[in-house]
PDB file of C-alpha atoms in Angstrom:
ATOM      1  CA  MET A   1     -33.678  61.702  -1.016  1.00 66.00           C
ATOM      2  CA  PRO A   2     -31.288  60.602   1.626  1.00 76.00           C
ATOM      3  CA  GLN A   3     -32.768  59.885   4.987  1.00 86.00           C
ATOM      4  CA  ARG A   4     -32.081  62.483   7.927  1.00 91.00           C
ATOM      5  CA  LEU A   5     -31.603  61.579  11.574  1.00 94.00           C
ATOM      6  CA  PRO A   6     -34.122  62.891  13.862  1.00 95.00           C
ATOM      7  CA  LEU A   7     -33.228  66.365  15.354  1.00 96.00           C
ATOM      8  CA  LEU A   8     -32.873  64.624  19.072  1.00 97.00           C
ATOM      9  CA  ILE A   9     -30.202  62.525  17.690  1.00 97.00           C
ATOM     10  CA  ARG A  10     -28.424  65.084  15.527  1.00 95.00           C
ATOM     11  CA  THR A  11     -28.608  67.349  18.184  1.00 97.00           C
ATOM     12  CA  ALA A  12     -26.644  64.561  20.460  1.00 97.00           C
ATOM     13  CA  LEU A  13     -24.315  64.015  18.357  1.00 97.00           C
ATOM     14  CA  ALA A  14     -23.068  67.650  17.454  1.00 97.00           C
ATOM     15  CA  ALA A  15     -22.917  67.965  21.457  1.00 98.00           C
ATOM     16  CA  GLU A  16     -20.227  65.123  21.796  1.00 98.00           C
ATOM     17  CA  ARG A  17     -18.491  66.651  18.555  1.00 97.00           C
ATOM     18  CA  ILE A  18     -18.114  69.882  21.051  1.00 97.00           C
ATOM     19  CA  ARG A  19     -17.582  67.458  24.153  1.00 97.00           C
ATOM     20  CA  ARG A  20     -14.152  66.052  22.537  1.00 96.00           C
ATOM     21  CA  THR A  21     -13.598  69.069  21.262  1.00 96.00           C
ATOM     22  CA  VAL A  22     -13.351  70.771  24.513  1.00 97.00           C
ATOM     23  CA  GLU A  23     -11.603  67.927  26.428  1.00 96.00           C
ATOM     24  CA  HIS A  24      -8.720  67.974  23.368  1.00 94.00           C
ATOM     25  CA  LEU A  25      -8.375  71.556  24.034  1.00 96.00           C
ATOM     26  CA  HIS A  26      -8.045  71.046  28.185  1.00 96.00           C
ATOM     27  CA  ALA A  27      -5.559  68.329  27.288  1.00 93.00           C
ATOM     28  CA  LEU A  28      -3.301  70.297  25.144  1.00 95.00           C
ATOM     29  CA  PHE A  29      -3.876  73.512  27.074  1.00 97.00           C
ATOM     30  CA  TRP A  30      -2.158  71.982  30.244  1.00 97.00           C
ATOM     31  CA  ASP A  31       0.123  69.473  28.689  1.00 96.00           C
ATOM     32  CA  GLU A  32       2.022  72.891  26.565  1.00 97.00           C
ATOM     33  CA  VAL A  33       1.872  74.601  30.139  1.00 98.00           C
ATOM     34  CA  LEU A  34       2.849  71.986  32.443  1.00 98.00           C
ATOM     35  CA  TRP A  35       5.525  70.530  30.617  1.00 98.00           C
ATOM     36  CA  ALA A  36       7.168  74.279  29.997  1.00 98.00           C
ATOM     37  CA  TRP A  37       6.451  75.380  33.807  1.00 98.00           C
ATOM     38  CA  THR A  38       8.504  72.800  35.480  1.00 97.00           C
ATOM     39  CA  ARG A  39      11.836  71.571  35.070  1.00 95.00           C
ATOM     40  CA  PRO A  40      12.905  67.496  35.227  1.00 92.00           C
ATOM     41  CA  PRO A  41      13.366  67.074  38.983  1.00 93.00           C
ATOM     42  CA  GLN A  42      10.040  68.604  39.740  1.00 96.00           C
ATOM     43  CA  ARG A  43       8.245  66.004  37.123  1.00 96.00           C
ATOM     44  CA  GLU A  44      10.032  63.215  38.502  1.00 95.00           C
ATOM     45  CA  ALA A  45       8.850  64.472  42.469  1.00 96.00           C
ATOM     46  CA  ILE A  46       5.164  64.957  40.687  1.00 97.00           C
ATOM     47  CA  ASN A  47       4.898  61.662  39.195  1.00 97.00           C
ATOM     48  CA  GLN A  48       6.294  59.721  42.457  1.00 96.00           C
ATOM     49  CA  ILE A  49       3.560  61.721  44.305  1.00 97.00           C
ATOM     50  CA  ILE A  50       1.268  60.455  41.974  1.00 97.00           C
ATOM     51  CA  TRP A  51       2.049  56.923  41.924  1.00 96.00           C
ATOM     52  CA  GLY A  52       2.728  56.399  45.794  1.00 95.00           C
ATOM     53  CA  ARG A  53      -1.536  57.602  45.902  1.00 95.00           C
ATOM     54  CA  ARG A  54      -2.325  54.885  43.494  1.00 95.00           C
ATOM     55  CA  THR A  55      -3.434  51.908  46.017  1.00 95.00           C
ATOM     56  CA  GLY A  56      -4.917  49.865  43.275  1.00 96.00           C
ATOM     57  CA  TYR A  57      -1.165  48.939  42.865  1.00 96.00           C
ATOM     58  CA  LEU A  58      -0.859  47.760  46.496  1.00 97.00           C
ATOM     59  CA  PRO A  59      -1.383  44.255  47.603  1.00 96.00           C
ATOM     60  CA  GLY A  60      -4.786  43.862  48.006  1.00 95.00           C
ATOM     61  CA  GLY A  61      -5.649  46.481  45.040  1.00 96.00           C
ATOM     62  CA  PHE A  62      -7.222  45.688  42.221  1.00 96.00           C
ATOM     63  CA  THR A  63      -4.455  46.413  39.651  1.00 95.00           C
ATOM     64  CA  PHE A  64      -2.136  44.469  41.669  1.00 96.00           C
ATOM     65  CA  GLY A  65      -4.734  41.730  41.981  1.00 95.00           C
ATOM     66  CA  THR A  66      -4.585  41.203  37.764  1.00 94.00           C
ATOM     67  CA  GLY A  67      -1.226  39.801  38.449  1.00 95.00           C
ATOM     68  CA  LEU A  68       0.984  39.726  35.029  1.00 95.00           C
ATOM     69  CA  SER A  69      -1.147  40.432  31.866  1.00 93.00           C
ATOM     70  CA  ASP A  70      -1.383  37.749  28.894  1.00 93.00           C
ATOM     71  CA  TRP A  71       1.742  39.676  27.234  1.00 94.00           C
ATOM     72  CA  GLU A  72       3.919  39.521  30.095  1.00 95.00           C
ATOM     73  CA  ARG A  73       3.246  35.648  30.652  1.00 95.00           C
ATOM     74  CA  ARG A  74       4.288  35.172  27.105  1.00 94.00           C
ATOM     75  CA  ALA A  75       7.325  37.197  27.022  1.00 95.00           C
ATOM     76  CA  ILE A  76       8.721  35.751  30.249  1.00 96.00           C
ATOM     77  CA  THR A  77       7.960  31.855  29.118  1.00 95.00           C
ATOM     78  CA  GLU A  78       9.391  32.324  25.814  1.00 94.00           C
ATOM     79  CA  PRO A  79      13.070  32.159  24.797  1.00 94.00           C
ATOM     80  CA  PRO A  80      15.414  34.505  25.260  1.00 96.00           C
ATOM     81  CA  PHE A  81      13.705  34.923  28.704  1.00 97.00           C
ATOM     82  CA  PRO A  82      15.441  32.608  31.185  1.00 97.00           C
ATOM     83  CA  LYS A  83      13.476  29.734  33.186  1.00 95.00           C
ATOM     84  CA  SER A  84      15.684  30.530  36.415  1.00 95.00           C
ATOM     85  CA  GLY A  85      18.038  33.025  37.890  1.00 97.00           C
ATOM     86  CA  ARG A  86      18.466  36.235  39.140  1.00 98.00           C
ATOM     87  CA  ILE A  87      16.622  39.146  37.877  1.00 98.00           C
ATOM     88  CA  LEU A  88      16.141  42.746  37.641  1.00 98.00           C
ATOM     89  CA  LEU A  89      13.016  44.597  37.775  1.00 98.00           C
ATOM     90  CA  GLY A  90      12.958  48.441  37.692  1.00 98.00           C
ATOM     91  CA  GLY A  91       9.728  50.342  38.270  1.00 97.00           C
ATOM     92  CA  ALA A  92       8.362  47.928  40.066  1.00 97.00           C
ATOM     93  CA  GLY A  93       5.203  50.031  41.501  1.00 96.00           C
ATOM     94  CA  GLY A  94       3.493  47.902  44.434  1.00 97.00           C
ATOM     95  CA  GLY A  95       4.854  44.462  43.302  1.00 97.00           C
ATOM     96  CA  ARG A  96       2.328  43.431  40.757  1.00 97.00           C
ATOM     97  CA  GLU A  97       5.116  41.872  38.512  1.00 97.00           C
ATOM     98  CA  LEU A  98       7.458  40.684  41.232  1.00 97.00           C
ATOM     99  CA  VAL A  99       5.329  38.373  43.264  1.00 97.00           C
ATOM    100  CA  PRO A 100       4.631  36.136  40.232  1.00 97.00           C
ATOM    101  CA  LEU A 101       8.127  36.236  39.384  1.00 98.00           C
ATOM    102  CA  CYS A 102       8.984  35.054  42.792  1.00 98.00           C
ATOM    103  CA  ARG A 103       6.607  32.070  42.668  1.00 97.00           C
ATOM    104  CA  ARG A 104       8.192  31.272  39.458  1.00 97.00           C
ATOM    105  CA  GLY A 105      11.516  30.351  41.230  1.00 97.00           C
ATOM    106  CA  PHE A 106      13.333  34.163  40.334  1.00 98.00           C
ATOM    107  CA  ASP A 107      15.158  35.821  42.843  1.00 98.00           C
ATOM    108  CA  VAL A 108      14.356  39.506  42.154  1.00 98.00           C
ATOM    109  CA  VAL A 109      15.989  42.627  43.105  1.00 98.00           C
ATOM    110  CA  ALA A 110      13.531  44.981  42.507  1.00 98.00           C
ATOM    111  CA  PHE A 111      13.294  48.901  42.442  1.00 98.00           C
ATOM    112  CA  GLU A 112      10.658  51.634  42.791  1.00 98.00           C
ATOM    113  CA  PRO A 113      10.818  55.736  43.417  1.00 97.00           C
ATOM    114  CA  SER A 114       7.661  56.370  44.853  1.00 97.00           C
ATOM    115  CA  GLU A 115       6.279  55.031  48.396  1.00 97.00           C
ATOM    116  CA  LEU A 116       4.304  51.820  46.115  1.00 97.00           C
ATOM    117  CA  CYS A 117       7.567  50.434  47.085  1.00 97.00           C
ATOM    118  CA  GLU A 118       6.699  49.713  51.007  1.00 97.00           C
ATOM    119  CA  GLY A 119       4.092  48.067  49.490  1.00 97.00           C
ATOM    120  CA  ALA A 120       6.228  45.446  47.172  1.00 97.00           C
ATOM    121  CA  ARG A 121       8.292  44.893  50.314  1.00 97.00           C
ATOM    122  CA  GLN A 122       5.187  43.679  52.273  1.00 96.00           C
ATOM    123  CA  ALA A 123       4.605  41.571  49.419  1.00 96.00           C
ATOM    124  CA  ILE A 124       7.588  39.514  49.422  1.00 96.00           C
ATOM    125  CA  THR A 125       8.264  39.089  52.774  1.00 96.00           C
ATOM    126  CA  SER A 126       7.931  35.172  52.428  1.00 96.00           C
ATOM    127  CA  PHE A 127      11.067  35.392  49.790  1.00 97.00           C
ATOM    128  CA  PRO A 128      13.877  35.986  51.296  1.00 96.00           C
ATOM    129  CA  ASN A 129      16.221  35.738  48.338  1.00 96.00           C
ATOM    130  CA  SER A 130      14.803  39.101  46.563  1.00 98.00           C
ATOM    131  CA  THR A 131      14.575  42.630  47.611  1.00 98.00           C
ATOM    132  CA  VAL A 132      13.054  45.921  46.965  1.00 98.00           C
ATOM    133  CA  VAL A 133      15.281  48.835  47.132  1.00 98.00           C
ATOM    134  CA  ARG A 134      13.205  52.372  46.550  1.00 98.00           C
ATOM    135  CA  ALA A 135      15.476  54.236  43.500  1.00 98.00           C
ATOM    136  CA  SER A 136      14.790  55.479  40.270  1.00 97.00           C
ATOM    137  CA  TYR A 137      16.423  54.825  36.902  1.00 97.00           C
ATOM    138  CA  ARG A 138      18.471  57.595  37.311  1.00 96.00           C
ATOM    139  CA  ASP A 139      20.312  55.714  40.696  1.00 98.00           C
ATOM    140  CA  LEU A 140      20.612  52.722  38.249  1.00 98.00           C
ATOM    141  CA  VAL A 141      22.638  54.917  36.223  1.00 98.00           C
ATOM    142  CA  THR A 142      24.848  56.509  39.052  1.00 98.00           C
ATOM    143  CA  ALA A 143      25.000  52.507  40.412  1.00 98.00           C
ATOM    144  CA  ALA A 144      26.513  51.879  36.674  1.00 98.00           C
ATOM    145  CA  GLN A 145      28.707  55.023  36.291  1.00 97.00           C
ATOM    146  CA  GLU A 146      29.919  55.876  39.560  1.00 97.00           C
ATOM    147  CA  HIS A 147      29.402  52.907  42.087  1.00 97.00           C
ATOM    148  CA  THR A 148      27.489  54.681  44.061  1.00 98.00           C
ATOM    149  CA  GLY A 149      23.761  55.128  45.069  1.00 98.00           C
ATOM    150  CA  PRO A 150      20.822  52.780  46.803  1.00 98.00           C
ATOM    151  CA  LEU A 151      21.387  50.490  44.359  1.00 98.00           C
ATOM    152  CA  ALA A 152      24.553  49.708  43.862  1.00 98.00           C
ATOM    153  CA  PRO A 153      25.020  47.301  46.797  1.00 97.00           C
ATOM    154  CA  HIS A 154      22.573  45.246  45.355  1.00 97.00           C
ATOM    155  CA  VAL A 155      23.110  45.458  41.458  1.00 97.00           C
ATOM    156  CA  LEU A 156      27.152  45.459  41.568  1.00 95.00           C
ATOM    157  CA  ASP A 157      27.819  42.259  43.361  1.00 88.00           C
ATOM    158  CA  ALA A 158      26.490  39.470  41.263  1.00 91.00           C
ATOM    159  CA  PRO A 159      24.921  38.987  37.552  1.00 94.00           C
ATOM    160  CA  PHE A 160      21.764  39.283  36.713  1.00 98.00           C
ATOM    161  CA  ASP A 161      19.675  36.831  34.391  1.00 98.00           C
ATOM    162  CA  ALA A 162      17.213  38.705  32.847  1.00 98.00           C
ATOM    163  CA  VAL A 163      16.353  42.769  33.285  1.00 98.00           C
ATOM    164  CA  LEU A 164      12.510  44.018  33.201  1.00 98.00           C
ATOM    165  CA  PHE A 165      11.543  47.331  33.150  1.00 98.00           C
ATOM    166  CA  GLY A 166       7.749  47.461  34.753  1.00 96.00           C
ATOM    167  CA  TRP A 167       4.667  48.015  33.160  1.00 92.00           C
ATOM    168  CA  GLN A 168       5.131  51.349  31.521  1.00 89.00           C
ATOM    169  CA  SER A 169       7.630  52.638  33.127  1.00 95.00           C
ATOM    170  CA  PHE A 170      10.367  53.436  30.027  1.00 94.00           C
ATOM    171  CA  ASP A 171       7.981  56.316  29.548  1.00 92.00           C
ATOM    172  CA  TYR A 172       8.892  58.138  32.198  1.00 94.00           C
ATOM    173  CA  VAL A 173      12.340  58.431  31.038  1.00 93.00           C
ATOM    174  CA  PHE A 174      11.821  61.674  28.917  1.00 89.00           C
ATOM    175  CA  ALA A 175      14.924  62.937  27.234  1.00 88.00           C
ATOM    176  CA  GLN A 176      16.775  60.827  24.464  1.00 86.00           C
ATOM    177  CA  SER A 177      19.968  61.206  26.126  1.00 90.00           C
ATOM    178  CA  ASP A 178      18.221  59.690  29.342  1.00 92.00           C
ATOM    179  CA  ARG A 179      16.974  56.842  27.747  1.00 91.00           C
ATOM    180  CA  HIS A 180      20.652  56.077  26.159  1.00 92.00           C
ATOM    181  CA  ASP A 181      22.652  56.400  29.427  1.00 95.00           C
ATOM    182  CA  LEU A 182      19.759  53.900  31.480  1.00 96.00           C
ATOM    183  CA  LEU A 183      20.210  51.370  28.535  1.00 97.00           C
ATOM    184  CA  CYS A 184      24.304  51.604  28.628  1.00 97.00           C
ATOM    185  CA  ALA A 185      23.845  51.534  32.205  1.00 97.00           C
ATOM    186  CA  THR A 186      21.906  48.292  32.277  1.00 98.00           C
ATOM    187  CA  ARG A 187      23.872  46.646  29.669  1.00 97.00           C
ATOM    188  CA  THR A 188      27.032  47.160  31.853  1.00 97.00           C
ATOM    189  CA  ILE A 189      25.185  46.095  35.155  1.00 97.00           C
ATOM    190  CA  ALA A 190      23.594  42.784  33.224  1.00 97.00           C
ATOM    191  CA  PRO A 191      25.881  42.361  30.117  1.00 97.00           C
ATOM    192  CA  LYS A 192      24.271  39.098  28.837  1.00 96.00           C
ATOM    193  CA  ALA A 193      20.555  39.175  29.848  1.00 98.00           C
ATOM    194  CA  PRO A 194      17.902  40.234  27.915  1.00 98.00           C
ATOM    195  CA  LEU A 195      15.831  43.215  28.683  1.00 98.00           C
ATOM    196  CA  LEU A 196      11.814  43.239  28.360  1.00 97.00           C
ATOM    197  CA  LEU A 197       9.835  46.808  28.235  1.00 95.00           C
ATOM    198  CA  SER A 198       6.664  48.258  27.366  1.00 93.00           C
ATOM    199  CA  PHE A 199       5.482  51.749  26.116  1.00 87.00           C
ATOM    200  CA  TRP A 200       2.818  53.747  25.066  1.00 83.00           C
ATOM    201  CA  MET A 201       2.189  54.573  21.570  1.00 77.00           C
ATOM    202  CA  VAL A 202       0.870  57.558  19.868  1.00 67.00           C
ATOM    203  CA  GLN A 203      -1.062  56.718  16.839  1.00 60.00           C
ATOM    204  CA  GLY A 204      -0.685  59.572  14.416  1.00 59.00           C
ATOM    205  CA  ALA A 205       1.474  62.977  14.425  1.00 67.00           C
ATOM    206  CA  GLU A 206       0.565  66.009  16.343  1.00 83.00           C
ATOM    207  CA  ASN A 207      -0.448  67.617  12.909  1.00 80.00           C
ATOM    208  CA  GLY A 208      -4.604  67.968  13.433  1.00 87.00           C
ATOM    209  CA  LYS A 209      -6.347  71.030  12.943  1.00 91.00           C
ATOM    210  CA  LEU A 210      -6.163  71.751  17.146  1.00 93.00           C
ATOM    211  CA  ASP A 211      -2.528  71.390  17.424  1.00 93.00           C
ATOM    212  CA  ARG A 212      -2.148  74.026  15.112  1.00 94.00           C
ATOM    213  CA  LEU A 213      -2.471  76.514  18.844  1.00 96.00           C
ATOM    214  CA  ARG A 214       0.314  74.273  20.237  1.00 96.00           C
ATOM    215  CA  PRO A 215       3.191  76.506  18.984  1.00 95.00           C
ATOM    216  CA  PRO A 216       1.368  79.720  19.848  1.00 97.00           C
ATOM    217  CA  ILE A 217       0.787  78.128  23.244  1.00 97.00           C
ATOM    218  CA  ARG A 218       4.613  77.481  23.501  1.00 96.00           C
ATOM    219  CA  GLN A 219       5.642  80.698  22.256  1.00 97.00           C
ATOM    220  CA  ILE A 220       3.540  82.788  25.161  1.00 97.00           C
ATOM    221  CA  CYS A 221       5.079  80.491  27.861  1.00 98.00           C
ATOM    222  CA  LYS A 222       8.811  81.294  26.325  1.00 97.00           C
ATOM    223  CA  LEU A 223       7.970  85.152  26.488  1.00 97.00           C
ATOM    224  CA  LEU A 224       6.760  84.532  30.125  1.00 98.00           C
ATOM    225  CA  GLY A 225      10.103  83.071  31.189  1.00 98.00           C
ATOM    226  CA  SER A 226       8.847  79.283  31.351  1.00 97.00           C
ATOM    227  CA  PRO A 227      11.977  77.138  32.065  1.00 97.00           C
ATOM    228  CA  SER A 228      11.811  74.272  29.527  1.00 96.00           C
ATOM    229  CA  VAL A 229       9.270  73.521  26.869  1.00 94.00           C
ATOM    230  CA  ARG A 230       7.189  70.358  25.715  1.00 95.00           C
ATOM    231  CA  CYS A 231       8.388  67.824  23.400  1.00 90.00           C
ATOM    232  CA  PRO A 232       5.907  66.255  20.661  1.00 87.00           C
ATOM    233  CA  GLY A 233       4.733  63.057  22.383  1.00 87.00           C
ATOM    234  CA  GLU A 234       5.289  64.222  26.047  1.00 92.00           C
ATOM    235  CA  VAL A 235       2.050  64.347  28.220  1.00 93.00           C
ATOM    236  CA  PHE A 236       0.555  64.922  31.406  1.00 95.00           C
ATOM    237  CA  TRP A 237      -1.954  62.716  32.712  1.00 93.00           C
ATOM    238  CA  PRO A 238      -3.816  63.349  36.079  1.00 94.00           C
ATOM    239  CA  TRP A 239      -3.648  59.442  36.756  1.00 93.00           C
ATOM    240  CA  ALA A 240      -0.706  58.622  35.421  1.00 93.00           C
ATOM    241  CA  GLY A 241       1.582  62.478  36.097  1.00 96.00           C
ATOM    242  CA  PHE A 242       4.313  63.612  33.439  1.00 96.00           C
ATOM    243  CA  MET A 243       5.090  60.727  30.476  1.00 93.00           C
ATOM    244  CA  ARG A 244       6.417  60.058  26.904  1.00 87.00           C
ATOM    245  CA  HIS A 245       4.230  57.969  24.225  1.00 79.00           C
ATOM    246  CA  LEU A 246       6.859  56.365  22.392  1.00 69.00           C
ATOM    247  CA  VAL A 247       6.064  57.412  19.041  1.00 62.00           C
ATOM    248  CA  SER A 248       7.471  54.586  16.576  1.00 74.00           C
ATOM    249  CA  GLN A 249       9.749  51.631  16.104  1.00 80.00           C
ATOM    250  CA  ASN A 250      12.504  54.462  15.183  1.00 82.00           C
ATOM    251  CA  GLU A 251      12.603  55.847  18.218  1.00 82.00           C
ATOM    252  CA  LEU A 252      13.082  52.352  20.186  1.00 86.00           C
ATOM    253  CA  GLU A 253      15.955  51.821  17.948  1.00 87.00           C
ATOM    254  CA  ALA A 254      17.288  55.046  18.078  1.00 85.00           C
ATOM    255  CA  ALA A 255      17.447  54.544  22.193  1.00 86.00           C
ATOM    256  CA  ALA A 256      19.105  51.124  21.568  1.00 89.00           C
ATOM    257  CA  ASN A 257      21.933  52.168  19.253  1.00 83.00           C
ATOM    258  CA  GLY A 258      25.053  52.699  20.748  1.00 86.00           C
ATOM    259  CA  SER A 259      23.856  51.273  23.491  1.00 93.00           C
ATOM    260  CA  GLY A 260      24.794  47.704  23.376  1.00 93.00           C
ATOM    261  CA  TYR A 261      21.447  46.617  22.165  1.00 96.00           C
ATOM    262  CA  ARG A 262      19.658  45.115  19.402  1.00 95.00           C
ATOM    263  CA  ILE A 263      15.792  44.456  18.789  1.00 94.00           C
ATOM    264  CA  LEU A 264      15.150  40.885  19.246  1.00 95.00           C
ATOM    265  CA  TYR A 265      11.588  41.774  18.494  1.00 94.00           C
ATOM    266  CA  PHE A 266       8.763  44.667  18.456  1.00 92.00           C
ATOM    267  CA  ARG A 267       5.430  44.194  18.993  1.00 90.00           C
ATOM    268  CA  PRO A 268       2.865  47.007  18.625  1.00 84.00           C
ATOM    269  CA  SER A 269      -0.386  45.577  18.856  1.00 73.00           C
ATOM    270  CA  LEU A 270      -2.398  47.440  21.237  1.00 66.00           C
ATOM    271  CA  ALA A 271      -4.162  44.093  21.922  1.00 67.00           C
ATOM    272  CA  SER A 272      -1.561  42.879  23.579  1.00 70.00           C
ATOM    273  CA  TYR A 273       0.284  46.126  24.854  1.00 84.00           C
ATOM    274  CA  PRO A 274       3.208  47.446  23.290  1.00 90.00           C
ATOM    275  CA  HIS A 275       6.369  45.937  24.143  1.00 93.00           C
ATOM    276  CA  ALA A 276       9.768  44.664  23.159  1.00 94.00           C
ATOM    277  CA  MET A 277      12.753  42.175  24.187  1.00 97.00           C
ATOM    278  CA  LEU A 278      16.010  43.904  23.929  1.00 97.00           C
ATOM    279  CA  MET A 279      19.304  41.629  23.531  1.00 97.00           C
ATOM    280  CA  PRO A 280      22.864  42.576  24.049  1.00 96.00           C
ATOM    281  CA  GLN A 281      24.952  42.574  21.073  1.00 90.00           C
TER     282      GLN A 281
END
C-alpha cells in the first residue's frame, strides 16, 4: 500500500496549488484587459513612468552596481564586437551598461526614454566623449527615415562600430512591423556594425486549461468597445510595464528578415540570459 502524506502536508500542497491558480488567473485577466484598453502611445507613456521610478537602476542603486552580466561581458569581448570605437546604446536606463563601456574606452551615444536618462548623464560626467539623449526607439526610426528628432544630431554625423540594445529593451518594441522598422533604421545608421540584443522567452504556448478563458475575455472587451486587443506573448508586469516576450528564434528571424541582418548566434539559455548577435549582410 503506497504511503500517504500527513494531512497537514497535503493541505499545504493543496493551498499552494490554489495560490498558483489564483495568481495565474489574476495575471491572465489583467494582461487581456490592460492590453485591450490601452493604445500603443499610452503603453509607452506608462512604461516610461514605471521605469522612471526604478531607482535601483540609477547610480548608487543595487542593479546599477551589478555592472555588466557575465553574458554581456562575454558578448562584448569576443568577435565580432569591436575592441574599441563608437557604440550606439539604446534603452540605456540609468547607465548600468553605459559606464562599463565607457571605462573600456568606448565612445558611446546612449539614449533612454524614461527619467532614468538623467541618472545615466550624471554617471558619465567624467567621460566627455560619450553622451546620453532622452529618446526612444521610435526616435531612432525617425532619425534614420526623416533625419529629424532628438537623436538625429547624434547618430547621423559619424559611423558606429557596434550597436547594443540595452538589457531586455527589445521586448518593448511590440509589433512585428515596429521591430522591422527599428532594425532597418539601425542598419541604416550603422551599416557595418554588429547588433547585440537580449530578450525574455516564453516557455511553451498559451494553451493551458486556464488560457481557455482568454478568448471570452477578449470578446467581452471587444463588445464593450475596447480600442485594442492583446496578442500572444504580450504581458503586463507591475514592475516592468507592458512588454512582449520573444516566443522563439523564428520570431527573431522574422524581425531580422528583410532588414539587412543575419543572426550570427542565438543563445536562448536562461542560465546566461537569452540574447543574440546580429550582423549586417
